[in-house]
Short mmCIF file of C-alpha atoms and ligand atoms in Angstrom, two decimals:
data_model
loop_
_atom_site.label_atom_id
_atom_site.label_comp_id
_atom_site.label_asym_id
_atom_site.label_seq_id
_atom_site.Cartn_x
_atom_site.Cartn_y
_atom_site.Cartn_z
CA MET J 1 71.58 110.44 132.81
CA SER J 2 73.21 113.79 133.41
CA GLY J 3 75.62 115.15 130.81
CA PRO J 4 79.11 116.44 131.46
CA ASP J 5 79.66 119.68 133.32
CA THR J 6 80.06 121.93 130.28
CA ALA J 7 81.14 125.01 132.20
CA GLU J 8 83.83 123.08 134.03
CA LEU J 9 85.11 121.44 130.83
CA LYS J 10 85.32 124.82 129.11
CA ARG J 11 87.23 126.27 132.02
CA LEU J 12 89.65 123.32 132.13
CA SER J 13 90.09 123.45 128.37
CA GLY J 14 90.96 127.15 128.50
CA ALA J 15 93.49 126.50 131.24
CA HIS J 16 95.10 123.28 130.00
CA HIS J 17 94.25 122.19 126.49
CA TRP J 18 96.23 123.44 123.51
CA HIS J 19 94.00 122.93 120.45
CA PRO J 20 95.30 122.22 116.95
CA PHE J 21 95.15 125.17 114.52
CA THR J 22 93.52 127.55 116.99
CA ASP J 23 93.72 131.19 118.01
CA HIS J 24 93.34 130.64 121.74
CA LYS J 25 92.67 134.27 122.55
CA GLU J 26 89.76 134.27 120.11
CA LEU J 27 88.47 130.93 121.44
CA ALA J 28 88.51 132.24 125.01
CA ALA J 29 86.62 135.37 123.94
CA LEU J 30 83.96 133.12 122.40
CA GLY J 31 83.54 131.34 125.73
CA GLY J 32 85.52 128.18 124.96
CA PRO J 33 85.05 125.17 122.71
CA ARG J 34 81.92 123.26 121.82
CA ILE J 35 82.10 119.87 123.52
CA ILE J 36 81.00 116.90 121.43
CA THR J 37 79.67 114.06 123.52
CA HIS J 38 78.15 111.51 121.14
CA ALA J 39 77.79 110.69 117.45
CA GLU J 40 75.70 108.38 115.32
CA GLY J 41 75.64 108.19 111.53
CA VAL J 42 76.23 111.77 110.34
CA TRP J 43 74.85 113.37 113.52
CA LEU J 44 76.91 114.79 116.37
CA THR J 45 75.50 115.68 119.77
CA ASP J 46 77.12 118.35 121.93
CA SER J 47 77.03 118.85 125.68
CA ALA J 48 74.23 121.42 125.33
CA GLY J 49 72.09 118.77 123.62
CA HIS J 50 72.28 120.16 120.05
CA ARG J 51 72.09 117.64 117.21
CA ILE J 52 74.52 118.75 114.54
CA LEU J 53 74.69 117.50 110.94
CA ASP J 54 78.36 116.81 110.26
CA ALA J 55 78.95 117.52 106.57
CA MET J 56 82.74 117.12 107.07
CA SER J 57 82.78 113.55 108.41
CA GLY J 58 84.93 114.81 111.27
CA LEU J 59 88.03 115.98 109.42
CA TRP J 60 87.31 114.29 106.06
CA CYS J 61 87.73 110.92 107.69
CA VAL J 62 84.64 109.22 109.14
CA ASN J 63 83.81 107.61 105.80
CA VAL J 64 81.44 104.93 107.16
CA GLY J 65 79.69 107.27 109.61
CA TYR J 66 79.87 107.36 113.40
CA GLY J 67 78.92 104.67 115.84
CA ARG J 68 79.44 101.52 113.75
CA ARG J 69 79.44 98.56 116.12
CA GLU J 70 81.57 96.40 113.82
CA LEU J 71 84.52 98.74 114.28
CA ALA J 72 84.07 99.02 118.05
CA GLU J 73 83.86 95.24 118.31
CA ALA J 74 86.98 94.73 116.19
CA ALA J 75 88.90 97.05 118.55
CA PHE J 76 87.51 95.39 121.68
CA SER J 77 88.27 91.91 120.45
CA GLN J 78 91.82 92.82 119.40
CA LEU J 79 92.45 94.66 122.68
CA ASN J 80 91.51 91.49 124.53
CA ASP J 81 93.57 89.14 122.34
CA LEU J 82 96.69 91.22 121.91
CA SER J 83 96.59 94.87 122.92
CA PHE J 84 100.03 95.68 121.56
CA TYR J 85 102.97 94.23 119.87
CA HIS J 86 105.25 95.89 117.37
CA GLY J 87 107.03 95.26 114.10
CA PHE J 88 110.59 95.83 115.27
CA PHE J 89 113.19 93.10 115.87
CA LYS J 90 111.81 90.51 113.44
CA THR J 91 108.27 90.33 114.83
CA THR J 92 104.79 91.33 113.72
CA THR J 93 101.12 90.63 114.42
CA GLU J 94 98.35 89.09 112.33
CA PRO J 95 96.14 92.18 111.76
CA THR J 96 99.22 94.12 110.61
CA VAL J 97 100.13 91.55 107.98
CA ARG J 98 96.54 91.03 106.86
CA LEU J 99 96.01 94.77 106.46
CA ALA J 100 99.23 95.23 104.45
CA SER J 101 98.12 92.45 102.15
CA LYS J 102 94.59 93.89 101.82
CA LEU J 103 95.99 97.32 100.93
CA ALA J 104 98.21 95.78 98.26
CA GLU J 105 95.06 94.20 96.79
CA LEU J 106 92.98 97.41 96.85
CA THR J 107 95.57 99.90 95.61
CA PRO J 108 96.64 100.05 91.92
CA PRO J 109 99.08 97.43 90.60
CA GLY J 110 102.75 98.01 91.42
CA LEU J 111 102.14 99.10 95.02
CA SER J 112 102.75 95.87 96.91
CA ARG J 113 104.08 96.93 100.30
CA ALA J 114 102.72 98.99 103.19
CA PHE J 115 104.71 100.78 105.88
CA PHE J 116 102.50 101.86 108.79
CA ALA J 117 102.55 105.06 110.84
CA ASN J 118 99.99 107.00 112.86
CA SER J 119 99.21 110.12 110.86
CA GLY J 120 99.31 111.46 107.34
CA SER J 121 102.15 113.77 108.38
CA GLU J 122 104.33 110.89 109.56
CA ALA J 123 103.55 108.94 106.41
CA ASN J 124 104.68 111.87 104.26
CA ASP J 125 107.84 112.34 106.31
CA THR J 126 108.54 108.66 105.75
CA ILE J 127 108.09 109.02 101.99
CA ILE J 128 110.56 111.92 101.84
CA ARG J 129 113.20 109.80 103.58
CA MET J 130 112.50 106.78 101.40
CA ALA J 131 112.56 108.78 98.16
CA ARG J 132 115.87 110.47 98.97
CA HIS J 133 117.40 107.22 100.17
CA TYR J 134 116.24 105.49 96.99
CA TRP J 135 118.04 108.01 94.80
CA ALA J 136 121.16 107.82 96.92
CA LEU J 137 121.17 104.04 96.45
CA LYS J 138 120.74 104.60 92.71
CA GLY J 139 123.94 106.64 92.73
CA LYS J 140 122.08 109.96 92.38
CA PRO J 141 122.34 111.55 95.84
CA GLY J 142 121.77 115.00 94.29
CA LYS J 143 118.13 114.11 93.65
CA ARG J 144 116.73 115.62 96.86
CA PHE J 145 114.18 118.30 95.92
CA ILE J 146 110.52 117.51 96.41
CA ILE J 147 108.05 119.60 94.45
CA GLY J 148 104.66 120.39 96.00
CA ARG J 149 101.87 122.74 95.00
CA GLU J 150 100.18 125.97 96.01
CA HIS J 151 97.28 125.22 98.42
CA GLY J 152 98.59 121.67 98.90
CA TYR J 153 98.22 120.20 102.39
CA HIS J 154 100.33 117.27 103.52
CA GLY J 155 100.56 117.67 107.27
CA SER J 156 102.02 119.56 110.19
CA THR J 157 105.45 118.12 110.94
CA MET J 158 108.50 120.13 109.82
CA ALA J 159 108.93 118.12 106.62
CA ALA J 160 105.21 117.81 105.83
CA ILE J 161 104.72 121.57 106.25
CA SER J 162 107.60 122.04 103.85
CA LEU J 163 105.58 120.09 101.26
CA ASN J 164 102.54 122.28 101.87
CA GLY J 165 101.73 125.21 99.65
CA MET J 166 100.52 127.37 102.50
CA LYS J 167 102.58 130.48 103.17
CA VAL J 168 101.02 131.20 106.56
CA MET J 169 102.32 127.87 107.82
CA HIS J 170 105.77 128.45 106.37
CA GLU J 171 106.02 131.79 108.14
CA GLN J 172 105.86 130.11 111.56
CA GLY J 173 109.09 128.29 112.33
CA GLY J 174 111.27 129.32 109.43
CA LEU J 175 109.99 126.88 106.84
CA PRO J 176 110.08 125.34 104.30
CA LEU J 177 113.22 123.34 105.00
CA PRO J 178 115.81 123.44 102.23
CA GLY J 179 115.07 121.11 99.34
CA PHE J 180 111.40 121.89 98.78
CA ALA J 181 109.84 123.80 95.89
CA HIS J 182 106.29 124.71 94.94
CA VAL J 183 104.33 125.25 91.76
CA MET J 184 100.87 126.48 90.75
CA THR J 185 97.87 124.24 91.18
CA PRO J 186 95.19 123.45 88.59
CA TYR J 187 92.44 125.59 90.11
CA PRO J 188 90.05 126.19 87.21
CA PHE J 189 87.71 128.63 88.99
CA GLU J 190 90.56 131.06 89.60
CA GLY J 191 93.00 130.32 86.81
CA GLN J 192 91.28 128.98 83.73
CA GLY J 193 89.85 132.25 82.39
CA GLU J 194 89.03 131.96 78.68
CA MET J 195 91.12 128.80 78.23
CA SER J 196 89.59 125.38 77.68
CA ALA J 197 89.74 123.01 80.67
CA GLU J 198 92.00 120.76 78.62
CA ALA J 199 94.47 123.57 77.90
CA PHE J 200 94.42 124.78 81.51
CA GLY J 201 95.19 121.30 82.82
CA ARG J 202 98.17 121.08 80.49
CA LEU J 203 99.36 124.55 81.48
CA ALA J 204 99.33 123.62 85.18
CA ALA J 205 101.16 120.37 84.47
CA ARG J 206 103.71 122.27 82.40
CA ALA J 207 104.48 124.36 85.52
CA VAL J 208 105.73 121.15 87.15
CA GLU J 209 107.92 120.38 84.14
CA GLU J 210 109.31 123.91 84.12
CA LYS J 211 110.17 123.68 87.82
CA ILE J 212 111.94 120.35 87.22
CA LEU J 213 113.96 121.89 84.41
CA GLU J 214 114.74 125.01 86.47
CA LEU J 215 116.02 122.93 89.41
CA GLY J 216 117.62 120.36 87.09
CA PRO J 217 116.14 116.83 86.94
CA GLU J 218 119.37 115.60 88.54
CA ASN J 219 118.33 117.50 91.69
CA VAL J 220 114.66 116.48 91.90
CA ALA J 221 113.58 113.41 93.84
CA ALA J 222 109.81 113.56 93.65
CA PHE J 223 106.60 115.44 92.95
CA ILE J 224 103.71 115.23 95.44
CA GLY J 225 100.05 115.99 94.84
CA GLU J 226 96.61 115.18 96.20
CA PRO J 227 94.43 113.79 93.36
CA ILE J 228 91.86 116.43 94.41
CA GLN J 229 93.21 119.01 96.85
CA GLY J 230 91.14 118.81 100.02
CA ALA J 231 92.18 121.17 102.81
CA GLY J 232 93.29 123.74 100.22
CA GLY J 233 89.66 124.20 99.13
CA VAL J 234 88.58 121.09 97.19
CA ILE J 235 90.43 121.96 94.02
CA ILE J 236 89.43 119.58 91.22
CA PRO J 237 91.90 119.33 88.32
CA PRO J 238 90.88 119.17 84.66
CA GLU J 239 91.00 115.66 83.18
CA SER J 240 94.15 116.52 81.19
CA TYR J 241 96.23 117.27 84.30
CA TRP J 242 97.17 113.91 85.82
CA PRO J 243 98.00 112.07 82.57
CA GLU J 244 100.47 114.88 81.84
CA ILE J 245 101.95 114.62 85.34
CA ASN J 246 102.44 110.87 84.81
CA ARG J 247 104.28 111.58 81.57
CA ILE J 248 106.44 114.37 83.02
CA CYS J 249 107.54 112.34 86.03
CA ARG J 250 108.35 109.36 83.82
CA GLU J 251 110.28 111.39 81.26
CA HIS J 252 112.40 113.20 83.83
CA ASP J 253 112.81 110.20 86.13
CA ILE J 254 111.03 111.83 89.07
CA LEU J 255 109.14 109.77 91.66
CA LEU J 256 105.42 110.47 91.81
CA ILE J 257 103.70 110.65 95.20
CA ALA J 258 99.89 110.54 95.34
CA ASP J 259 98.76 111.86 98.70
CA GLU J 260 95.48 109.96 99.06
CA VAL J 261 94.88 110.88 102.71
CA ILE J 262 91.53 112.48 101.82
CA CYS J 263 90.79 110.98 98.38
CA GLY J 264 91.48 107.36 99.38
CA PHE J 265 89.05 104.68 100.49
CA GLY J 266 86.11 105.67 98.32
CA ARG J 267 85.80 109.42 98.83
CA LEU J 268 85.78 110.08 95.05
CA GLY J 269 83.56 107.10 94.22
CA HIS J 270 86.60 104.94 93.42
CA TRP J 271 88.80 103.10 95.88
CA PHE J 272 91.53 105.67 95.31
CA GLY J 273 91.91 109.00 93.56
CA SER J 274 94.67 107.33 91.56
CA HIS J 275 92.04 105.00 90.04
CA ARG J 276 89.77 107.94 89.27
CA TYR J 277 92.45 109.94 87.46
CA GLY J 278 94.69 107.16 86.13
CA ILE J 279 97.63 108.27 88.30
CA THR J 280 100.55 105.83 88.39
CA PRO J 281 102.27 106.67 91.67
CA ASP J 282 105.52 105.37 93.14
CA PHE J 283 104.21 106.15 96.62
CA MET J 284 100.76 106.58 98.08
CA THR J 285 100.03 108.30 101.38
CA LEU J 286 97.06 106.78 103.21
CA ALA J 287 95.43 107.83 106.49
CA LYS J 288 92.03 109.15 107.67
CA GLY J 289 89.54 106.85 105.84
CA ILE J 290 91.79 103.82 106.36
CA THR J 291 90.06 103.39 109.76
CA SER J 292 87.25 105.89 109.08
CA GLY J 293 89.01 107.91 111.79
CA TYR J 294 87.96 105.50 114.56
CA VAL J 295 91.59 105.12 115.68
CA PRO J 296 94.77 106.76 114.35
CA LEU J 297 96.54 104.93 111.54
CA SER J 298 98.36 105.82 108.35
CA ALA J 299 100.26 103.91 105.72
CA VAL J 300 102.78 104.47 102.98
CA MET J 301 102.25 102.27 99.95
CA VAL J 302 105.68 101.76 98.47
CA GLY J 303 105.97 101.16 94.72
CA ASP J 304 107.79 98.06 93.57
CA ARG J 305 110.77 99.73 91.90
CA VAL J 306 111.54 101.73 95.04
CA ALA J 307 110.87 98.80 97.38
CA GLU J 308 113.06 96.43 95.40
CA THR J 309 116.00 98.85 95.40
CA LEU J 310 115.64 99.63 99.11
CA ILE J 311 115.37 95.92 99.94
CA GLU J 312 118.06 94.58 97.59
CA GLU J 313 120.61 97.35 98.02
CA GLY J 314 119.64 99.31 101.13
CA GLY J 315 120.19 97.04 104.10
CA GLU J 316 118.40 98.25 107.21
CA PHE J 317 116.27 101.38 106.76
CA TYR J 318 116.63 103.26 110.04
CA HIS J 319 113.06 104.42 110.36
CA GLY J 320 109.94 103.42 112.29
CA PHE J 321 107.56 104.38 115.08
CA THR J 322 106.61 102.59 118.29
CA TYR J 323 103.11 102.21 116.93
CA SER J 324 103.94 101.31 113.30
CA GLY J 325 101.35 98.66 112.45
CA HIS J 326 99.61 98.77 115.84
CA PRO J 327 97.44 95.62 115.96
CA VAL J 328 94.35 97.39 117.31
CA ALA J 329 94.48 100.10 114.62
CA CYS J 330 95.05 97.47 111.92
CA ALA J 331 92.16 95.32 113.18
CA VAL J 332 89.86 98.35 113.06
CA ALA J 333 91.09 99.19 109.55
CA LEU J 334 90.33 95.64 108.39
CA ALA J 335 86.82 95.82 109.85
CA ASN J 336 86.34 99.22 108.21
CA LEU J 337 87.41 97.97 104.77
CA GLU J 338 85.21 94.91 105.13
CA LEU J 339 82.26 97.14 105.96
CA ILE J 340 82.93 99.42 102.96
CA GLU J 341 83.01 96.33 100.72
CA ARG J 342 79.99 94.61 102.26
CA GLU J 343 77.79 97.71 102.00
CA GLY J 344 79.04 98.64 98.53
CA LEU J 345 79.85 102.14 99.77
CA VAL J 346 82.33 103.02 97.01
CA ALA J 347 79.71 102.39 94.32
CA ARG J 348 77.11 104.19 96.45
CA VAL J 349 79.31 107.29 96.51
CA ARG J 350 79.89 107.12 92.75
CA ASP J 351 76.39 106.24 91.51
CA ASP J 352 73.96 107.33 94.17
CA ILE J 353 74.61 109.63 97.10
CA GLY J 354 77.53 111.60 95.58
CA PRO J 355 75.61 112.71 92.46
CA TYR J 356 72.40 113.13 94.50
CA LEU J 357 73.96 115.53 97.01
CA LEU J 358 75.60 117.57 94.28
CA SER J 359 72.38 117.80 92.29
CA ARG J 360 70.41 118.92 95.38
CA LEU J 361 72.94 121.67 96.08
CA ARG J 362 72.98 122.73 92.43
CA THR J 363 69.18 122.86 92.28
CA LEU J 364 68.76 124.83 95.49
CA LEU J 365 71.63 127.23 94.82
CA ALA J 366 71.31 127.57 91.04
CA ASP J 367 70.63 131.31 91.06
CA HIS J 368 72.04 132.20 94.42
CA PRO J 369 73.51 135.71 94.25
CA ILE J 370 76.77 134.86 96.06
CA VAL J 371 77.44 131.38 94.63
CA GLY J 372 79.97 131.35 91.80
CA GLU J 373 80.36 127.59 91.36
CA ILE J 374 79.38 124.32 92.98
CA ARG J 375 81.86 121.58 92.25
CA GLY J 376 82.28 118.08 93.52
CA GLU J 377 83.33 114.53 92.87
CA GLY J 378 81.86 111.66 94.85
CA MET J 379 81.49 112.82 98.45
CA ILE J 380 83.71 115.89 98.40
CA GLY J 381 82.86 119.31 97.12
CA ALA J 382 82.97 123.09 97.42
CA ILE J 383 80.71 126.08 97.03
CA GLU J 384 82.63 129.12 95.75
CA ILE J 385 81.45 132.39 97.25
CA VAL J 386 81.60 135.49 95.04
CA LYS J 387 80.36 139.04 95.14
CA ASP J 388 79.52 139.00 91.44
CA ARG J 389 78.55 135.74 89.73
CA ARG J 390 79.33 137.07 86.26
CA THR J 391 82.76 138.60 86.82
CA ARG J 392 83.70 136.28 89.73
CA GLU J 393 84.74 139.31 91.74
CA ARG J 394 85.31 138.36 95.39
CA PHE J 395 84.11 140.03 98.55
CA SER J 396 86.80 142.06 100.30
CA GLY J 397 88.39 140.66 103.44
CA ASN J 398 90.30 137.66 102.10
CA GLY J 399 88.08 134.73 102.94
CA LYS J 400 85.92 136.58 105.45
CA ALA J 401 82.79 135.74 103.46
CA ALA J 402 83.45 131.99 103.71
CA LEU J 403 84.01 132.30 107.46
CA ILE J 404 80.75 134.21 107.86
CA ALA J 405 78.98 131.44 105.91
CA ARG J 406 80.73 128.79 107.98
CA ASP J 407 79.60 130.47 111.20
CA HIS J 408 76.00 130.63 109.97
CA CYS J 409 76.20 126.89 109.20
CA PHE J 410 77.53 126.29 112.69
CA GLN J 411 74.73 128.29 114.31
CA ASN J 412 72.28 126.28 112.24
CA ASP J 413 73.78 122.97 113.46
CA LEU J 414 75.51 122.14 110.19
CA ILE J 415 79.26 121.62 110.03
CA MET J 416 80.98 122.76 106.85
CA ARG J 417 84.48 124.26 106.59
CA GLY J 418 85.33 127.70 105.27
CA VAL J 419 88.49 127.53 103.17
CA ARG J 420 89.67 130.78 101.58
CA GLU J 421 86.61 131.79 99.49
CA SER J 422 84.75 128.47 99.63
CA LEU J 423 82.48 126.44 101.84
CA VAL J 424 83.67 122.86 101.59
CA PHE J 425 81.96 119.60 102.46
CA ALA J 426 82.84 115.91 102.65
CA PRO J 427 80.11 113.94 104.44
CA ALA J 428 80.09 110.28 105.36
CA PHE J 429 79.25 107.82 102.57
CA THR J 430 76.22 106.62 104.51
CA LEU J 431 74.40 109.98 104.25
CA THR J 432 70.76 109.26 103.34
CA HIS J 433 68.82 111.14 100.68
CA ASP J 434 66.75 112.84 103.38
CA GLU J 435 69.92 113.92 105.15
CA ALA J 436 71.34 115.23 101.87
CA ASP J 437 68.14 117.29 101.42
CA GLU J 438 68.54 118.64 104.95
CA LEU J 439 72.22 119.42 104.39
CA ALA J 440 71.43 121.36 101.20
CA ARG J 441 68.56 123.22 102.90
CA ARG J 442 70.76 124.31 105.81
CA ALA J 443 73.61 125.31 103.49
CA LYS J 444 71.20 127.50 101.52
CA GLN J 445 69.92 129.15 104.71
CA ALA J 446 73.51 129.89 105.74
CA LEU J 447 74.31 131.39 102.34
CA ASP J 448 71.12 133.50 102.42
CA LEU J 449 72.16 134.92 105.78
CA THR J 450 75.71 135.50 104.53
CA ALA J 451 74.39 137.37 101.50
CA ARG J 452 72.23 139.49 103.83
CA ASP J 453 75.20 140.25 106.12
CA LEU J 454 77.33 141.25 103.16
CA GLY J 455 74.63 143.42 101.64
CA ALA J 456 74.26 141.21 98.56
CA LEU J 457 70.53 140.48 98.92
N1 PXG P 1 97.75 114.73 103.56
C1 PXG P 1 96.52 115.24 103.29
C2 PXG P 1 96.04 115.27 101.87
C3 PXG P 1 95.73 115.70 104.34
O1 PXG P 1 94.52 116.21 104.07
C4 PXG P 1 97.51 115.13 105.87
C5 PXG P 1 98.23 114.67 104.80
C6 PXG P 1 98.11 115.04 107.23
O2 PXG P 1 97.49 114.08 107.98
P1 PXG P 1 97.54 114.13 109.59
O3 PXG P 1 96.96 112.80 109.96
O4 PXG P 1 98.96 114.26 109.98
O5 PXG P 1 96.69 115.29 110.01
C7 PXG P 1 96.22 115.65 105.66
C8 PXG P 1 95.42 116.13 106.83
C9 PXG P 1 91.27 120.66 107.48
C10 PXG P 1 92.23 119.60 107.93
O6 PXG P 1 90.86 121.48 108.31
C11 PXG P 1 92.81 118.75 107.01
C12 PXG P 1 93.72 117.78 107.46
C13 PXG P 1 94.01 117.69 108.80
C14 PXG P 1 93.42 118.54 109.72
C15 PXG P 1 92.53 119.52 109.29
O7 PXG P 1 90.91 120.69 106.30
N2 PXG P 1 94.33 116.98 106.52
#
């Protein structure tokens, strides 16, 4: 069987395809994109025939690994039975209802209802509207501010970008929109210094409280945070952080939004990051792992106090998407959740492959000259790159070192992401021990080459 015409696809891509988050001039200079043609387990194949170990499970989403027949069959069967119907005008479909009910069972108590969308960004936009509408119905229309965090990532729509703590995104398009504020994040490697982890967690939580008091609690609708920040560099908070956030939101009557787009569906070795950290959210954002990325789907879990007010006092909520609760996406999600349960993948992440991968990386990189820290939880983690392990001094060039390391991984057929000064990873939960050994070996090779390039060896 002959493969696709790579040269033609690259040419067509350069002429017609606008990639997400891409410098197109740079991509053209590199000769165009790599074209992925096939995937199985944690292995991608590209059009040149390379087998690539995907340590990112796509974009933090292919939790059950690629090529699972059960998910393909669920889609095929649903496409044959009912390819589309919607949830507008007093109708719905069976997979939609069954999935909503399954999510209510899996998520923490008090989150009983699911609104469906197609992406994490849309789900977060939905939450902003619901939160503000809730406060208006409560007679507090002034409560409009949403507080997010430095390095937070919540999506790419105008409102979701406004939640993000990424200045480079704000600079394009005149964002954030009015009504959004940002605070520091609990990033121990950079901020803890001589403090205890406990004290640092409290300090970072206090920043949220101070922002609420500065804006006035009567003007603040909600606080949003990822249990562990993913795209911002896998930032893992001290244990003291989330309990304090729970308390602060409760005391100042602020809604708490847990963005579980990356942490949800077993990534941290618990069904949700909220279980891991004891977070008691009013809203949860779900996407990615909900279908293991096989088809697009996201959901907003709406807490009971908000839902009851919107339902009892709100009348019609003028919000929804053509594909809200798409039956094919919901059928795939149900098959995905069933597979995670049947194979015990959440426990596997917590007790087996998560700790194993971390220990392999820690063993191989224990004395590596440019590794400042290896951190992780379940199947998500980061390797901090430093010039000096003792002082934590960074290399110059603002993240250039991580990009060099990322490129060496890429050349060695290993996919990791470079985020600021870290290499981050989030493989599928089905990674075998042998594959974890291989991943760690390739990561070490990439870091050795990076150290050589930067004159640190
Ligand atoms: N919340 C979180 C926590 C996310 O990580 C979104 C919301 C937005 O989801 P959508 O489906 O609108 O993309 C995300 C998405 C990266 C990367 O390179 C991360 C994401 C998306 C694309 C790339 O780390 N996270």
